[in-house]
């Protein structure tokens, strides 16, 4: 009887060890995915290098370096946070975007859905315009400020609108040769805050040598310099594309656009599989 009890205890310990290692592996994997999505792998690499160096010093019991690490440890930590502040902030923002405790989640989801519907209705009308498609460029601001992509002191920053988002307003701006149709509309929250804004163009070789026009280069440039998401309607083909995190996804269907915009601008939709699977379909330019 004691032997059976001892065997069960051993099996239990073994299962706990397997569970322990499994959860540890899952945690490491999720942290790595988060760092990859925020383009912050350099934070992880730097932390690993510093940690590995500290282990070597501790293992070899090097007195001078051990003393130096004890004295300068807090300073090194503060310097690390300062140097990698933008990357760390993006990681925290990504974690905060889960909105587990948000009491306004339902209202935000409804507002986001209405905004996306208005934007995509306008995009589809412009893409199907006759005798040729009309181009459109929209930039959805997220956590990064507008100043990262629009210079307030520049003559090319566009006109301030602060208007409610509507299909008719967007079509009016982009379908006809208004003074604002050549630039981008900047959307913050549920408002079109600026129109006719000129954005920084992407300097990436792949996009510059391709057949994409200025709108696509500007959309990609905005997504490289900030965490903004840009939607583009091609004047040549009528295709609707999405730029985010230095990637350009071309010729997306409405359902795909709804899923991706909902994920970027609000809560994730059921069945949305952007981060991993859609990268295979995206044109990678970073």
Short mmCIF file of C-alpha atoms in Angstrom, two decimals:
data_model
loop_
_atom_site.label_atom_id
_atom_site.label_comp_id
_atom_site.label_asym_id
_atom_site.label_seq_id
_atom_site.Cartn_x
_atom_site.Cartn_y
_atom_site.Cartn_z
CA UNK A 1 0.00 0.00 0.00
CA UNK A 2 2.82 2.35 0.87
CA UNK A 3 4.49 1.56 -2.45
CA UNK A 4 1.30 2.48 -4.35
CA UNK A 5 0.96 5.70 -2.35
CA UNK A 6 4.60 6.54 -3.03
CA UNK A 7 4.16 5.89 -6.76
CA UNK A 8 1.11 8.14 -6.92
CA UNK A 9 3.01 10.86 -5.09
CA UNK A 10 5.88 10.59 -7.59
CA UNK A 11 3.47 10.77 -10.53
CA UNK A 12 1.83 13.81 -8.98
CA UNK A 13 5.17 15.57 -8.59
CA UNK A 14 6.08 14.70 -12.18
CA UNK A 15 2.77 16.12 -13.49
CA UNK A 16 3.30 19.29 -11.45
CA UNK A 17 6.76 19.69 -12.96
CA UNK A 18 5.37 19.21 -16.45
CA UNK A 19 2.64 21.78 -15.72
CA UNK A 20 5.24 24.16 -14.27
CA UNK A 21 7.46 23.95 -17.35
CA UNK A 22 4.46 24.15 -19.69
CA UNK A 23 3.15 27.34 -18.09
CA UNK A 24 6.65 28.82 -18.08
CA UNK A 25 7.04 28.05 -21.80
CA UNK A 26 3.61 29.57 -22.54
CA UNK A 27 4.50 32.73 -20.59
CA UNK A 28 7.81 33.11 -22.44
CA UNK A 29 6.08 32.54 -25.78
CA UNK A 30 3.39 35.18 -25.10
CA UNK A 31 6.02 37.71 -23.93
CA UNK A 32 8.02 37.07 -27.09
CA UNK A 33 4.91 37.58 -29.28
CA UNK A 34 4.14 40.83 -27.46
CA UNK A 35 7.68 42.09 -27.97
CA UNK A 36 7.56 41.08 -31.63
CA UNK A 37 4.29 42.93 -32.23
CA UNK A 38 5.67 46.10 -30.67
CA UNK A 39 8.98 45.85 -32.57
CA UNK A 40 10.73 45.78 -29.18
CA UNK A 41 12.92 42.71 -29.47
CA UNK A 42 15.93 44.92 -28.77
CA UNK A 43 14.59 45.36 -25.23
CA UNK A 44 14.53 41.60 -24.76
CA UNK A 45 17.99 41.15 -26.32
CA UNK A 46 19.51 43.85 -24.11
CA UNK A 47 17.88 42.42 -20.97
CA UNK A 48 19.15 38.92 -21.82
CA UNK A 49 22.71 40.18 -22.41
CA UNK A 50 22.77 42.14 -19.14
CA UNK A 51 21.23 39.23 -17.22
CA UNK A 52 23.66 36.72 -18.73
CA UNK A 53 26.62 38.93 -17.86
CA UNK A 54 25.33 39.21 -14.30
CA UNK A 55 25.04 35.42 -14.01
CA UNK A 56 28.60 34.94 -15.22
CA UNK A 57 29.92 37.46 -12.71
CA UNK A 58 27.94 35.79 -9.91
CA UNK A 59 29.03 32.27 -10.90
CA UNK A 60 32.72 33.15 -11.19
CA UNK A 61 32.53 35.33 -8.06
CA UNK A 62 34.51 38.17 -9.61
CA UNK A 63 34.94 40.62 -6.73
CA UNK A 64 35.48 43.87 -8.62
CA UNK A 65 32.65 43.37 -11.11
CA UNK A 66 30.34 42.09 -8.35
CA UNK A 67 31.00 45.24 -6.33
CA UNK A 68 30.48 47.39 -9.43
CA UNK A 69 27.15 45.72 -10.25
CA UNK A 70 25.92 46.15 -6.66
CA UNK A 71 26.84 49.82 -6.69
CA UNK A 72 25.69 50.64 -10.22
CA UNK A 73 22.75 48.22 -10.44
CA UNK A 74 20.01 50.78 -9.69
CA UNK A 75 21.63 53.30 -12.04
CA UNK A 76 21.85 50.72 -14.83
CA UNK A 77 18.16 49.85 -14.33
CA UNK A 78 17.11 53.50 -14.51
CA UNK A 79 19.27 54.05 -17.61
CA UNK A 80 17.73 50.95 -19.22
CA UNK A 81 14.22 52.31 -18.66
CA UNK A 82 15.17 55.73 -20.03
CA UNK A 83 16.92 54.37 -23.13
CA UNK A 84 14.10 51.96 -24.02
CA UNK A 85 11.25 54.20 -22.84
CA UNK A 86 9.43 54.26 -26.22
CA UNK A 87 9.55 50.46 -26.57
CA UNK A 88 8.54 49.86 -22.94
CA UNK A 89 5.65 52.31 -23.31
CA UNK A 90 4.41 50.45 -26.40
CA UNK A 91 4.50 47.15 -24.51
CA UNK A 92 2.49 48.66 -21.64
CA UNK A 93 0.01 50.20 -24.07
CA UNK A 94 -0.45 46.83 -25.80
CA UNK A 95 -1.17 45.22 -22.44
CA UNK A 96 -3.53 48.05 -21.50
CA UNK A 97 -5.45 47.68 -24.74
CA UNK A 98 -6.88 44.40 -23.45
CA UNK A 99 -9.45 46.51 -21.56
CA UNK A 100 -10.39 43.71 -19.16
CA UNK A 101 -11.61 46.14 -16.52
CA UNK A 102 -13.03 48.85 -18.75
CA UNK A 103 -16.56 49.81 -17.74
CA UNK A 104 -17.01 51.60 -21.05
CA UNK A 105 -16.12 48.59 -23.14
CA UNK A 106 -19.57 48.06 -24.66
CA UNK A 107 -20.02 51.71 -25.60
CA UNK A 108 -16.52 51.90 -27.05
CA UNK A 109 -17.16 48.76 -29.08
CA UNK A 110 -20.40 50.23 -30.45
CA UNK A 111 -18.73 53.55 -31.32
CA UNK A 112 -15.86 51.71 -32.99
CA UNK A 113 -18.27 49.61 -35.04
CA UNK A 114 -20.15 52.69 -36.24
CA UNK A 115 -16.89 54.45 -37.12
CA UNK A 116 -15.60 51.47 -39.09
CA UNK A 117 -18.90 51.09 -40.93
CA UNK A 118 -18.90 54.75 -42.02
CA UNK A 119 -15.27 54.56 -43.13
CA UNK A 120 -15.68 51.35 -45.12
CA UNK A 121 -18.93 52.53 -46.73
CA UNK A 122 -17.07 55.60 -47.98
CA UNK A 123 -14.06 53.52 -49.07
CA UNK A 124 -16.24 51.16 -51.10
CA UNK A 125 -18.09 54.00 -52.81
CA UNK A 126 -14.84 55.70 -53.74
CA UNK A 127 -13.27 52.45 -54.97
CA UNK A 128 -16.25 51.82 -57.26
CA UNK A 129 -16.56 55.37 -58.60
CA UNK A 130 -16.96 55.78 -62.36
CA UNK A 131 -15.35 56.35 -64.79
CA UNK A 132 -12.39 55.65 -62.43
CA UNK A 133 -11.82 55.03 -58.76
CA UNK A 134 -11.12 57.91 -56.43
CA UNK A 135 -8.25 57.68 -53.96
CA UNK A 136 -8.54 58.07 -50.21
CA UNK A 137 -6.10 58.09 -47.28
CA UNK A 138 -7.23 57.88 -43.66
CA UNK A 139 -5.00 57.67 -40.61
CA UNK A 140 -6.37 56.35 -37.32
CA UNK A 141 -4.36 57.65 -34.37
CA UNK A 142 -3.89 55.31 -31.44
CA UNK A 143 -1.57 55.95 -28.48
CA UNK A 144 1.12 57.96 -30.27
CA UNK A 145 0.43 61.71 -30.64
CA UNK A 146 -0.40 63.29 -33.99
CA UNK A 147 2.86 65.26 -33.85
CA UNK A 148 4.79 62.12 -34.78
CA UNK A 149 3.36 62.19 -38.30
CA UNK A 150 2.04 65.73 -38.75
CA UNK A 151 4.16 68.80 -38.09
CA UNK A 152 1.96 71.51 -36.56
CA UNK A 153 4.38 74.20 -37.73
CA UNK A 154 4.31 73.05 -41.35
CA UNK A 155 2.20 74.49 -44.16
CA UNK A 156 1.41 70.87 -45.09
CA UNK A 157 -0.34 69.93 -41.86
CA UNK A 158 -3.80 70.33 -43.40
CA UNK A 159 -6.92 71.97 -42.04
CA UNK A 160 -8.41 71.45 -38.59
CA UNK A 161 -11.91 69.94 -38.78
CA UNK A 162 -12.93 68.22 -35.53
CA UNK A 163 -15.94 66.84 -37.39
CA UNK A 164 -17.98 63.72 -36.70
CA UNK A 165 -17.06 60.76 -38.89
CA UNK A 166 -19.57 60.16 -41.65
CA UNK A 167 -19.60 58.49 -45.02
CA UNK A 168 -20.98 61.59 -46.75
CA UNK A 169 -18.25 63.86 -45.37
CA UNK A 170 -15.46 61.49 -46.41
CA UNK A 171 -16.92 61.03 -49.88
CA UNK A 172 -17.28 64.80 -50.25
CA UNK A 173 -13.62 65.33 -49.33
CA UNK A 174 -12.12 62.64 -51.56
CA UNK A 175 -14.55 62.08 -54.44
CA UNK A 176 -14.39 65.59 -55.76
CA UNK A 177 -11.36 67.77 -56.43
CA UNK A 178 -11.61 69.75 -53.22
CA UNK A 179 -8.50 71.49 -51.83
CA UNK A 180 -8.25 68.73 -49.20
CA UNK A 181 -8.57 65.61 -51.34
CA UNK A 182 -4.84 65.13 -52.01
CA UNK A 183 -3.87 64.82 -48.35
CA UNK A 184 -4.86 62.49 -45.52
CA UNK A 185 -7.72 62.72 -43.07
CA UNK A 186 -6.51 62.21 -39.50
CA UNK A 187 -8.99 60.41 -37.25
CA UNK A 188 -8.69 60.55 -33.49
CA UNK A 189 -11.35 58.79 -31.47
CA UNK A 190 -14.65 59.44 -33.21
CA UNK A 191 -13.61 62.69 -34.87
CA UNK A 192 -11.92 63.68 -38.10
CA UNK A 193 -9.48 66.10 -36.51
CA UNK A 194 -7.62 67.20 -39.65
CA UNK A 195 -7.97 66.89 -43.42
CA UNK A 196 -5.53 67.53 -46.25
CA UNK A 197 -2.52 66.59 -44.12
CA UNK A 198 0.72 65.51 -45.79
CA UNK A 199 2.43 62.55 -44.13
CA UNK A 200 6.05 61.39 -44.06
CA UNK A 201 6.75 58.99 -46.93
CA UNK A 202 8.22 55.55 -46.32
CA UNK A 203 11.89 55.27 -47.22
CA UNK A 204 11.79 51.51 -47.53
CA UNK A 205 13.30 50.21 -50.74
CA UNK A 206 10.55 47.66 -51.45
CA UNK A 207 7.79 50.25 -51.47
CA UNK A 208 9.83 52.85 -53.40
CA UNK A 209 10.65 50.48 -56.25
CA UNK A 210 7.09 49.11 -56.48
CA UNK A 211 4.10 50.39 -58.43
CA UNK A 212 2.47 51.87 -55.34
CA UNK A 213 1.70 55.56 -55.41
CA UNK A 214 2.22 58.40 -52.98
CA UNK A 215 -0.81 57.52 -50.84
CA UNK A 216 0.53 54.03 -50.12
CA UNK A 217 4.02 55.39 -49.36
CA UNK A 218 2.49 57.95 -46.99
CA UNK A 219 0.30 55.34 -45.28
CA UNK A 220 3.30 53.08 -44.74
CA UNK A 221 5.43 56.01 -43.57
CA UNK A 222 2.84 56.92 -40.93
CA UNK A 223 2.75 53.31 -39.68
CA UNK A 224 6.57 53.22 -39.47
CA UNK A 225 6.90 56.44 -37.46
CA UNK A 226 3.97 55.79 -35.08
CA UNK A 227 1.51 53.13 -33.99
CA UNK A 228 -1.17 54.67 -36.23
CA UNK A 229 -3.17 52.55 -38.68
CA UNK A 230 -3.73 53.88 -42.20
CA UNK A 231 -6.40 52.88 -44.72
CA UNK A 232 -5.79 53.54 -48.43
CA UNK A 233 -8.03 53.40 -51.48
CA UNK A 234 -6.02 53.13 -54.68
CA UNK A 235 -6.98 55.58 -57.41
CA UNK A 236 -5.51 53.26 -60.05
CA UNK A 237 -6.99 49.89 -59.05
CA UNK A 238 -9.72 50.68 -56.52
CA UNK A 239 -8.10 48.22 -54.09
CA UNK A 240 -8.44 48.97 -50.38
CA UNK A 241 -5.30 48.40 -48.31
CA UNK A 242 -4.24 48.71 -44.69
CA UNK A 243 -0.88 49.86 -43.28
CA UNK A 244 0.15 49.07 -39.69
CA UNK A 245 3.36 48.44 -37.75
CA UNK A 246 5.46 48.93 -40.89
CA UNK A 247 3.42 46.42 -42.90
CA UNK A 248 1.16 46.98 -45.90
CA UNK A 249 -1.70 44.56 -46.54
CA UNK A 250 -3.05 45.02 -50.05
CA UNK A 251 -6.45 44.47 -51.65
CA UNK A 252 -8.40 43.38 -48.58
CA UNK A 253 -12.05 42.38 -48.63
CA UNK A 254 -14.60 44.18 -46.47
CA UNK A 255 -14.85 41.37 -43.91
CA UNK A 256 -11.07 41.33 -43.48
CA UNK A 257 -10.99 45.10 -43.09
CA UNK A 258 -13.74 45.01 -40.49
CA UNK A 259 -11.91 42.36 -38.46
CA UNK A 260 -8.54 44.07 -38.61
CA UNK A 261 -9.83 47.58 -37.89
CA UNK A 262 -11.93 46.28 -35.00
CA UNK A 263 -8.86 44.58 -33.58
CA UNK A 264 -6.65 47.65 -33.97
CA UNK A 265 -9.17 50.28 -32.90
CA UNK A 266 -11.33 48.42 -30.42
CA UNK A 267 -11.82 45.00 -28.94
CA UNK A 268 -10.89 41.87 -30.87
CA UNK A 269 -13.60 40.18 -32.87
CA UNK A 270 -14.29 36.49 -32.52
CA UNK A 271 -12.38 34.56 -35.14
CA UNK A 272 -9.98 37.37 -35.93
CA UNK A 273 -6.50 35.96 -36.46
CA UNK A 274 -4.45 38.94 -37.49
CA UNK A 275 -1.15 38.81 -35.73
CA UNK A 276 0.05 35.45 -36.88
CA UNK A 277 -1.84 34.27 -39.92
CA UNK A 278 -2.43 37.47 -41.82
CA UNK A 279 1.28 38.30 -41.89
CA UNK A 280 1.61 35.54 -44.48
CA UNK A 281 -0.69 37.54 -46.76
CA UNK A 282 0.81 40.94 -45.94
CA UNK A 283 3.49 42.65 -47.95
CA UNK A 284 6.28 42.96 -45.40
CA UNK A 285 8.28 46.12 -45.76
CA UNK A 286 10.05 46.43 -42.44
#
